[in-house]
PDB file of C-alpha atoms in Angstrom:
ATOM      1  CA  MET A1297     -31.173  27.572 -60.856  1.00 90.00           C
ATOM      2  CA  ASP A1298     -29.340  29.663 -61.660  1.00 96.00           C
ATOM      3  CA  TYR A1299     -27.057  28.180 -64.114  1.00 98.00           C
ATOM      4  CA  VAL A1300     -28.401  25.207 -65.507  1.00 99.00           C
ATOM      5  CA  SER A1301     -31.956  24.217 -67.279  1.00 98.00           C
ATOM      6  CA  LEU A1302     -34.204  21.546 -68.023  1.00 99.00           C
ATOM      7  CA  THR A1303     -36.693  22.005 -71.088  1.00 98.00           C
ATOM      8  CA  VAL A1304     -38.519  18.582 -72.604  1.00 98.00           C
ATOM      9  CA  GLU A1305     -40.433  18.091 -76.101  1.00 97.00           C
ATOM     10  CA  ASN A1306     -41.068  15.255 -77.768  1.00 96.00           C
ATOM     11  CA  HIS A1307     -39.406  13.034 -75.670  1.00 97.00           C
ATOM     12  CA  VAL A1308     -36.305  14.626 -75.520  1.00 98.00           C
ATOM     13  CA  GLY A1309     -34.463  16.614 -72.795  1.00 99.00           C
ATOM     14  CA  THR A1310     -32.569  19.538 -72.847  1.00 99.00           C
ATOM     15  CA  VAL A1311     -29.959  20.850 -70.438  1.00 99.00           C
ATOM     16  CA  VAL A1312     -28.188  24.087 -71.181  1.00 99.00           C
ATOM     17  CA  LEU A1313     -25.890  25.228 -68.898  1.00 99.00           C
ATOM     18  CA  ASN A1314     -25.561  29.391 -69.213  1.00 98.00           C
ATOM     19  CA  LYS A1315     -22.753  30.699 -67.284  1.00 97.00           C
ATOM     20  CA  PRO A1316     -20.768  33.592 -69.282  1.00 93.00           C
ATOM     21  CA  PRO A1317     -19.009  34.267 -71.220  1.00 95.00           C
ATOM     22  CA  VAL A1318     -17.157  30.609 -71.030  1.00 97.00           C
ATOM     23  CA  ASN A1319     -19.059  29.020 -68.452  1.00 97.00           C
ATOM     24  CA  SER A1320     -15.814  27.762 -66.639  1.00 96.00           C
ATOM     25  CA  PHE A1321     -17.533  25.509 -63.264  1.00 96.00           C
ATOM     26  CA  ASN A1322     -17.721  27.299 -59.736  1.00 93.00           C
ATOM     27  CA  LEU A1323     -18.922  24.760 -57.251  1.00 92.00           C
ATOM     28  CA  GLN A1324     -22.667  26.506 -57.173  1.00 94.00           C
ATOM     29  CA  MET A1325     -22.965  25.279 -61.133  1.00 97.00           C
ATOM     30  CA  TYR A1326     -21.497  21.722 -60.401  1.00 96.00           C
ATOM     31  CA  ARG A1327     -24.546  20.980 -58.047  1.00 97.00           C
ATOM     32  CA  GLU A1328     -26.107  21.721 -60.483  1.00 98.00           C
ATOM     33  CA  ILE A1329     -25.349  19.657 -63.493  1.00 98.00           C
ATOM     34  CA  GLU A1330     -25.931  16.991 -60.984  1.00 98.00           C
ATOM     35  CA  ASN A1331     -28.896  17.888 -59.763  1.00 98.00           C
ATOM     36  CA  THR A1332     -30.410  18.033 -62.868  1.00 98.00           C
ATOM     37  CA  PHE A1333     -28.897  14.732 -64.583  1.00 98.00           C
ATOM     38  CA  HIS A1334     -30.295  13.045 -61.286  1.00 97.00           C
ATOM     39  CA  SER A1335     -33.470  14.393 -61.902  1.00 98.00           C
ATOM     40  CA  ILE A1336     -33.628  13.055 -65.893  1.00 98.00           C
ATOM     41  CA  ASN A1337     -33.986   9.383 -63.977  1.00 94.00           C
ATOM     42  CA  ASP A1338     -36.778   9.764 -62.893  1.00 92.00           C
ATOM     43  CA  MET A1339     -38.287  10.834 -65.770  1.00 96.00           C
ATOM     44  CA  ASP A1340     -40.315   8.510 -68.225  1.00 94.00           C
ATOM     45  CA  ASN A1341     -41.615  10.992 -70.952  1.00 96.00           C
ATOM     46  CA  VAL A1342     -37.032  11.739 -70.952  1.00 98.00           C
ATOM     47  CA  TRP A1343     -35.757   9.388 -73.893  1.00 97.00           C
ATOM     48  CA  VAL A1344     -33.190  11.315 -75.184  1.00 98.00           C
ATOM     49  CA  VAL A1345     -30.839  14.194 -73.680  1.00 99.00           C
ATOM     50  CA  ILE A1346     -29.185  16.982 -75.537  1.00 99.00           C
ATOM     51  CA  LEU A1347     -26.428  18.610 -73.619  1.00 99.00           C
ATOM     52  CA  LYS A1348     -25.562  22.278 -75.449  1.00 99.00           C
ATOM     53  CA  ALA A1349     -23.975  25.109 -74.048  1.00 99.00           C
ATOM     54  CA  GLU A1350     -24.770  29.327 -73.989  1.00 98.00           C
ATOM     55  CA  GLY A1351     -22.432  31.652 -74.481  1.00 97.00           C
ATOM     56  CA  LYS A1352     -18.566  31.679 -76.586  1.00 97.00           C
ATOM     57  CA  SER A1353     -17.326  28.139 -75.651  1.00 98.00           C
ATOM     58  CA  PHE A1354     -19.089  24.757 -74.668  1.00 99.00           C
ATOM     59  CA  SER A1355     -16.395  24.859 -71.496  1.00 98.00           C
ATOM     60  CA  THR A1356     -13.009  26.191 -70.598  1.00 96.00           C
ATOM     61  CA  GLY A1357     -13.443  23.853 -67.520  1.00 93.00           C
ATOM     62  CA  ASN A1358     -12.904  25.058 -63.641  1.00 89.00           C
ATOM     63  CA  ASP A1359     -13.056  28.835 -62.821  1.00 88.00           C
ATOM     64  CA  VAL A1360      -8.919  28.402 -61.617  1.00 79.00           C
ATOM     65  CA  ASN A1361     -10.599  31.220 -59.136  1.00 79.00           C
ATOM     66  CA  ASP A1362     -12.970  29.058 -57.585  1.00 76.00           C
ATOM     67  CA  PHE A1363      -9.138  26.897 -56.611  1.00 67.00           C
ATOM     68  CA  MET A1364      -7.633  30.026 -54.373  1.00 69.00           C
ATOM     69  CA  THR A1365     -10.197  29.420 -51.989  1.00 74.00           C
ATOM     70  CA  ILE A1366      -9.532  25.419 -51.168  1.00 71.00           C
ATOM     71  CA  THR A1367      -7.062  25.988 -48.126  1.00 69.00           C
ATOM     72  CA  THR A1368      -7.181  23.091 -46.109  1.00 72.00           C
ATOM     73  CA  ALA A1369      -7.559  19.097 -47.176  1.00 71.00           C
ATOM     74  CA  GLU A1370     -11.903  19.075 -46.113  1.00 77.00           C
ATOM     75  CA  HIS A1371     -12.428  21.824 -48.549  1.00 77.00           C
ATOM     76  CA  ALA A1372     -10.576  19.675 -51.248  1.00 75.00           C
ATOM     77  CA  GLU A1373     -12.048  16.509 -50.733  1.00 79.00           C
ATOM     78  CA  ASN A1374     -16.206  18.566 -50.381  1.00 82.00           C
ATOM     79  CA  TYR A1375     -14.914  20.282 -53.897  1.00 82.00           C
ATOM     80  CA  ALA A1376     -13.704  17.021 -55.623  1.00 81.00           C
ATOM     81  CA  ARG A1377     -16.666  15.066 -54.657  1.00 86.00           C
ATOM     82  CA  HIS A1378     -19.159  17.493 -55.857  1.00 88.00           C
ATOM     83  CA  VAL A1379     -16.814  18.123 -59.053  1.00 89.00           C
ATOM     84  CA  SER A1380     -16.381  14.012 -59.174  1.00 88.00           C
ATOM     85  CA  ASP A1381     -20.810  13.658 -58.959  1.00 92.00           C
ATOM     86  CA  SER A1382     -21.127  15.811 -61.923  1.00 95.00           C
ATOM     87  CA  ILE A1383     -19.831  14.249 -64.716  1.00 94.00           C
ATOM     88  CA  VAL A1384     -20.578  10.532 -63.452  1.00 92.00           C
ATOM     89  CA  SER A1385     -24.516  11.765 -63.245  1.00 96.00           C
ATOM     90  CA  ILE A1386     -24.314  12.733 -67.462  1.00 97.00           C
ATOM     91  CA  TYR A1387     -22.315   9.009 -67.886  1.00 94.00           C
ATOM     92  CA  GLU A1388     -25.199   7.473 -65.724  1.00 94.00           C
ATOM     93  CA  CYS A1389     -27.474   9.389 -66.305  1.00 97.00           C
ATOM     94  CA  PRO A1390     -29.898   5.956 -68.218  1.00 97.00           C
ATOM     95  CA  VAL A1391     -30.516   7.613 -71.529  1.00 98.00           C
ATOM     96  CA  PRO A1392     -28.855   8.512 -74.463  1.00 98.00           C
ATOM     97  CA  VAL A1393     -27.018  11.723 -74.663  1.00 99.00           C
ATOM     98  CA  ILE A1394     -26.039  13.951 -77.174  1.00 99.00           C
ATOM     99  CA  GLY A1395     -23.227  16.549 -76.523  1.00 99.00           C
ATOM    100  CA  ALA A1396     -24.007  19.887 -78.377  1.00 99.00           C
ATOM    101  CA  LEU A1397     -20.436  21.587 -78.590  1.00 99.00           C
ATOM    102  CA  HIS A1398     -18.591  24.564 -79.745  1.00 99.00           C
ATOM    103  CA  GLY A1399     -15.815  27.031 -78.893  1.00 98.00           C
ATOM    104  CA  LYS A1400     -13.478  25.053 -76.356  1.00 98.00           C
ATOM    105  CA  VAL A1401     -14.134  22.325 -74.527  1.00 98.00           C
ATOM    106  CA  LEU A1402     -11.460  22.034 -71.590  1.00 96.00           C
ATOM    107  CA  GLY A1403     -10.491  20.227 -68.244  1.00 93.00           C
ATOM    108  CA  ALA A1404     -13.404  19.339 -66.825  1.00 94.00           C
ATOM    109  CA  GLY A1405     -15.591  20.517 -69.828  1.00 97.00           C
ATOM    110  CA  LEU A1406     -14.287  18.298 -71.743  1.00 97.00           C
ATOM    111  CA  ALA A1407     -14.404  15.198 -69.093  1.00 95.00           C
ATOM    112  CA  MET A1408     -18.629  16.006 -69.382  1.00 97.00           C
ATOM    113  CA  ALA A1409     -18.565  15.471 -73.198  1.00 98.00           C
ATOM    114  CA  SER A1410     -17.106  12.718 -72.662  1.00 96.00           C
ATOM    115  CA  CYS A1411     -19.584  11.437 -70.465  1.00 95.00           C
ATOM    116  CA  CYS A1412     -21.897  11.820 -73.248  1.00 98.00           C
ATOM    117  CA  ASP A1413     -22.786   8.746 -75.750  1.00 98.00           C
ATOM    118  CA  ILE A1414     -22.789  10.761 -78.568  1.00 98.00           C
ATOM    119  CA  LEU A1415     -20.505  14.327 -79.668  1.00 99.00           C
ATOM    120  CA  VAL A1416     -21.734  16.589 -82.993  1.00 99.00           C
ATOM    121  CA  ALA A1417     -18.808  19.883 -82.605  1.00 99.00           C
ATOM    122  CA  THR A1418     -18.452  22.290 -84.692  1.00 99.00           C
ATOM    123  CA  GLU A1419     -16.114  23.778 -87.104  1.00 98.00           C
ATOM    124  CA  ASP A1420     -14.033  25.776 -84.536  1.00 97.00           C
ATOM    125  CA  ALA A1421     -14.329  23.604 -81.681  1.00 99.00           C
ATOM    126  CA  MET A1422     -11.323  23.175 -79.483  1.00 99.00           C
ATOM    127  CA  PHE A1423     -10.503  20.389 -77.153  1.00 98.00           C
ATOM    128  CA  GLY A1424      -8.012  19.980 -74.592  1.00 96.00           C
ATOM    129  CA  LEU A1425      -7.364  18.886 -70.680  1.00 93.00           C
ATOM    130  CA  PRO A1426      -5.068  21.957 -69.295  1.00 90.00           C
ATOM    131  CA  GLU A1427      -5.023  21.072 -65.669  1.00 84.00           C
ATOM    132  CA  ILE A1428      -1.159  20.246 -66.134  1.00 85.00           C
ATOM    133  CA  ILE A1429      -1.078  24.078 -66.600  1.00 84.00           C
ATOM    134  CA  VAL A1430      -2.842  24.982 -63.282  1.00 76.00           C
ATOM    135  CA  GLY A1431      -0.555  22.198 -61.640  1.00 80.00           C
ATOM    136  CA  ILE A1432      -3.481  19.654 -60.724  1.00 78.00           C
ATOM    137  CA  VAL A1433      -4.409  16.079 -61.809  1.00 78.00           C
ATOM    138  CA  GLY A1434      -8.239  15.327 -63.554  1.00 74.00           C
ATOM    139  CA  ALA A1435     -10.408  13.914 -65.924  1.00 73.00           C
ATOM    140  CA  GLY A1436      -7.537  11.834 -67.625  1.00 78.00           C
ATOM    141  CA  CYS A1437      -9.879   8.345 -67.625  1.00 78.00           C
ATOM    142  CA  PHE A1438     -12.257   9.992 -68.698  1.00 82.00           C
ATOM    143  CA  LEU A1439     -10.208  11.629 -72.100  1.00 86.00           C
ATOM    144  CA  SER A1440      -9.731   7.817 -72.661  1.00 84.00           C
ATOM    145  CA  ARG A1441     -12.792   7.534 -74.056  1.00 88.00           C
ATOM    146  CA  LEU A1442     -12.622   9.308 -76.229  1.00 93.00           C
ATOM    147  CA  LEU A1443      -8.905   9.081 -78.093  1.00 94.00           C
ATOM    148  CA  PRO A1444      -6.266   6.105 -77.678  1.00 93.00           C
ATOM    149  CA  GLN A1445      -4.474   5.697 -75.241  1.00 91.00           C
ATOM    150  CA  GLN A1446      -0.783   7.393 -76.349  1.00 93.00           C
ATOM    151  CA  LEU A1447      -3.097  10.414 -77.599  1.00 94.00           C
ATOM    152  CA  ALA A1448      -5.024  10.916 -74.756  1.00 92.00           C
ATOM    153  CA  ARG A1449      -1.535  10.425 -72.681  1.00 93.00           C
ATOM    154  CA  TYR A1450       0.145  13.450 -74.568  1.00 95.00           C
ATOM    155  CA  MET A1451      -2.591  15.418 -74.220  1.00 93.00           C
ATOM    156  CA  ALA A1452      -2.719  15.428 -70.086  1.00 92.00           C
ATOM    157  CA  TYR A1453       0.956  15.676 -70.062  1.00 93.00           C
ATOM    158  CA  SER A1454       1.080  18.838 -72.609  1.00 94.00           C
ATOM    159  CA  GLY A1455      -1.524  20.499 -71.753  1.00 92.00           C
ATOM    160  CA  GLU A1456      -1.930  20.444 -75.435  1.00 95.00           C
ATOM    161  CA  MET A1457      -5.668  21.519 -77.651  1.00 96.00           C
ATOM    162  CA  MET A1458      -7.031  19.171 -80.186  1.00 97.00           C
ATOM    163  CA  THR A1459      -9.142  20.549 -82.935  1.00 98.00           C
ATOM    164  CA  ALA A1460     -12.750  18.652 -84.451  1.00 98.00           C
ATOM    165  CA  GLU A1461     -11.006  17.235 -87.379  1.00 98.00           C
ATOM    166  CA  GLN A1462      -8.609  15.622 -85.020  1.00 97.00           C
ATOM    167  CA  MET A1463     -11.297  14.582 -82.811  1.00 97.00           C
ATOM    168  CA  LYS A1464     -13.076  13.013 -85.401  1.00 98.00           C
ATOM    169  CA  LYS A1465     -10.851  11.945 -87.567  1.00 97.00           C
ATOM    170  CA  PHE A1466     -10.279   9.095 -83.796  1.00 95.00           C
ATOM    171  CA  GLY A1467     -14.067   8.681 -83.685  1.00 96.00           C
ATOM    172  CA  ALA A1468     -14.759  11.070 -80.768  1.00 97.00           C
ATOM    173  CA  LEU A1469     -17.509  13.053 -83.091  1.00 98.00           C
ATOM    174  CA  LEU A1470     -20.129  12.137 -84.756  1.00 98.00           C
ATOM    175  CA  LYS A1471     -20.306  15.203 -86.805  1.00 98.00           C
ATOM    176  CA  ILE A1472     -18.576  18.205 -87.479  1.00 99.00           C
ATOM    177  CA  VAL A1473     -20.892  20.734 -88.591  1.00 99.00           C
ATOM    178  CA  PRO A1474     -20.783  25.355 -89.243  1.00 98.00           C
ATOM    179  CA  VAL A1475     -21.423  27.350 -86.473  1.00 96.00           C
ATOM    180  CA  ASP A1476     -24.980  28.408 -87.140  1.00 97.00           C
ATOM    181  CA  GLY A1477     -25.668  24.551 -88.012  1.00 98.00           C
ATOM    182  CA  LEU A1478     -24.497  22.799 -84.196  1.00 99.00           C
ATOM    183  CA  TRP A1479     -28.718  23.040 -82.472  1.00 98.00           C
ATOM    184  CA  GLU A1480     -29.681  21.490 -85.501  1.00 98.00           C
ATOM    185  CA  ALA A1481     -27.010  18.523 -85.837  1.00 98.00           C
ATOM    186  CA  ALA A1482     -28.498  17.808 -82.066  1.00 99.00           C
ATOM    187  CA  LYS A1483     -32.014  17.629 -83.615  1.00 98.00           C
ATOM    188  CA  ASP A1484     -31.190  15.392 -86.059  1.00 98.00           C
ATOM    189  CA  ALA A1485     -29.211  13.019 -83.518  1.00 98.00           C
ATOM    190  CA  ALA A1486     -31.821  13.382 -81.294  1.00 98.00           C
ATOM    191  CA  SER A1487     -34.356  12.437 -83.699  1.00 97.00           C
ATOM    192  CA  ARG A1488     -33.521   9.844 -84.522  1.00 97.00           C
ATOM    193  CA  LEU A1489     -32.625   7.812 -81.783  1.00 97.00           C
ATOM    194  CA  VAL A1490     -36.208   8.830 -80.305  1.00 95.00           C
ATOM    195  CA  LYS A1491     -38.133   6.919 -82.900  1.00 93.00           C
ATOM    196  CA  ASN A1492     -36.934   3.525 -81.663  1.00 95.00           C
ATOM    197  CA  PRO A1493     -38.393   1.798 -78.323  1.00 91.00           C
ATOM    198  CA  PRO A1494     -37.394   3.672 -75.436  1.00 94.00           C
ATOM    199  CA  LEU A1495     -37.112   1.139 -73.056  1.00 93.00           C
ATOM    200  CA  ALA A1496     -34.431  -0.223 -75.459  1.00 94.00           C
ATOM    201  CA  LEU A1497     -32.884   2.850 -75.322  1.00 95.00           C
ATOM    202  CA  ARG A1498     -32.238   2.928 -71.934  1.00 94.00           C
ATOM    203  CA  GLY A1499     -31.287  -1.212 -72.133  1.00 94.00           C
ATOM    204  CA  PHE A1500     -28.492  -0.705 -74.686  1.00 93.00           C
ATOM    205  CA  LYS A1501     -27.800   2.722 -72.723  1.00 93.00           C
ATOM    206  CA  ALA A1502     -27.182   0.342 -69.163  1.00 92.00           C
ATOM    207  CA  ALA A1503     -25.912  -2.311 -71.039  1.00 90.00           C
ATOM    208  CA  MET A1504     -23.419  -0.542 -72.842  1.00 89.00           C
ATOM    209  CA  ASN A1505     -22.016   1.368 -69.768  1.00 88.00           C
ATOM    210  CA  ARG A1506     -21.879  -2.120 -67.736  1.00 84.00           C
ATOM    211  CA  ASN A1507     -19.876  -3.848 -70.346  1.00 79.00           C
ATOM    212  CA  GLU A1508     -17.459  -0.694 -71.708  1.00 75.00           C
ATOM    213  CA  ASN A1509     -16.114  -0.235 -68.134  1.00 63.00           C
ATOM    214  CA  ALA A1510     -17.134  -0.437 -65.141  1.00 56.00           C
ATOM    215  CA  ARG A1511     -15.012   0.485 -62.639  1.00 64.00           C
ATOM    216  CA  LEU A1512     -14.913   3.985 -64.031  1.00 64.00           C
ATOM    217  CA  LYS A1513     -15.860   5.773 -61.314  1.00 62.00           C
ATOM    218  CA  GLU A1514     -13.030   3.812 -59.251  1.00 67.00           C
ATOM    219  CA  LYS A1515     -10.290   5.001 -61.829  1.00 63.00           C
ATOM    220  CA  TYR A1516     -11.214   8.829 -61.301  1.00 63.00           C
ATOM    221  CA  ALA A1517     -11.273   8.739 -58.020  1.00 66.00           C
ATOM    222  CA  ILE A1518      -8.339   7.542 -57.477  1.00 65.00           C
ATOM    223  CA  GLU A1519      -7.520  10.418 -60.216  1.00 62.00           C
ATOM    224  CA  ILE A1520      -8.643  11.980 -57.727  1.00 62.00           C
ATOM    225  CA  GLY A1521      -7.011  10.374 -55.214  1.00 66.00           C
ATOM    226  CA  TYR A1522      -3.407  12.622 -57.027  1.00 62.00           C
ATOM    227  CA  GLY A1523      -4.695  15.955 -57.584  1.00 64.00           C
ATOM    228  CA  LYS A1524      -6.123  16.368 -53.726  1.00 62.00           C
ATOM    229  CA  GLY A1525      -2.479  16.194 -52.611  1.00 65.00           C
ATOM    230  CA  LEU A1526      -0.930  18.984 -55.237  1.00 66.00           C
ATOM    231  CA  ILE A1527      -3.553  21.540 -53.853  1.00 66.00           C
ATOM    232  CA  GLY A1528      -1.742  23.333 -51.252  1.00 70.00           C
ATOM    233  CA  THR A1529       1.928  22.527 -53.364  1.00 77.00           C
ATOM    234  CA  ALA A1530       3.653  25.111 -53.871  1.00 76.00           C
ATOM    235  CA  ASP A1531       3.967  24.573 -57.816  1.00 71.00           C
ATOM    236  CA  PHE A1532       0.094  24.383 -57.541  1.00 69.00           C
ATOM    237  CA  LYS A1533      -0.016  27.872 -56.154  1.00 71.00           C
ATOM    238  CA  GLU A1534       3.067  28.955 -58.405  1.00 72.00           C
ATOM    239  CA  ALA A1535       0.838  27.185 -61.661  1.00 69.00           C
ATOM    240  CA  VAL A1536      -2.611  29.228 -60.263  1.00 70.00           C
ATOM    241  CA  GLY A1537      -0.704  32.969 -59.732  1.00 76.00           C
ATOM    242  CA  ALA A1538       1.281  32.278 -62.885  1.00 76.00           C
ATOM    243  CA  PHE A1539      -2.048  31.782 -65.110  1.00 70.00           C
ATOM    244  CA  LEU A1540      -3.943  34.471 -62.935  1.00 77.00           C
ATOM    245  CA  GLU A1541      -1.190  36.746 -63.583  1.00 79.00           C
ATOM    246  CA  LYS A1542      -0.692  35.414 -67.602  1.00 76.00           C
ATOM    247  CA  ARG A1543       2.855  35.013 -66.858  1.00 86.00           C
ATOM    248  CA  LYS A1544       5.471  32.354 -67.294  1.00 80.00           C
ATOM    249  CA  PRO A1545       5.560  30.385 -63.692  1.00 79.00           C
ATOM    250  CA  LEU A1546       8.541  29.300 -62.423  1.00 78.00           C
ATOM    251  CA  PHE A1547       7.885  24.944 -60.400  1.00 70.00           C
ATOM    252  CA  LYS A1548      10.222  23.568 -57.877  1.00 67.00           C
ATOM    253  CA  GLY A1549       8.592  20.714 -57.660  1.00 67.00           C
ATOM    254  CA  ARG A1550       7.733  20.713 -53.707  1.00 69.00           C
TER     255      ARG A1550
END
């Protein structure tokens, strides 16, 4: 794999995202994330997973340049399916997943973080859902796993970011640490879980997922449906063009 790696030590699997400089997702990276987490399903020796990233940020979300290659409804549907499958693969991982977050955690990156069971973050971490800025819909249903509904809606509608301190205030983060303490904080959380019986960990994870929201995948499918409908519109093209050209967009509602 080019962008994702998995190592296992003392029953802790570590999944590392590595697409410099900011881990912006393209189609290949989505596939690699999905394949990696699916492979964990068959690993009885993995009791806990840590999801972390190299580079400046955990992830800034979708690679906007990738959007420019989406020209047909069929292409949009294929792309959306891989985005959905990769994110949901984290949520459906049979063992607890600890997300170690730093820098910017945006868009699909925030969706992936929200699918983790436990989150630790650095003091400089910033969280946001900038999809609205590039004229698409997506990842909002995952954000509501971390924040109250009204605040999740505001972030989705405005595209504004929140600090780690703000996220922790609402219970989204277990711990905030200095930049150089992130890995130790993630390992400490993993060590507290891995000392417990692995079958019970898997049982708790399965039960809590099922009780929490049996319709999460269906909700995301609805959201993706609205997002696909925006691909190819004049406002979508204007939003992406303005973002890439670093200028103010001029929307026309069509």
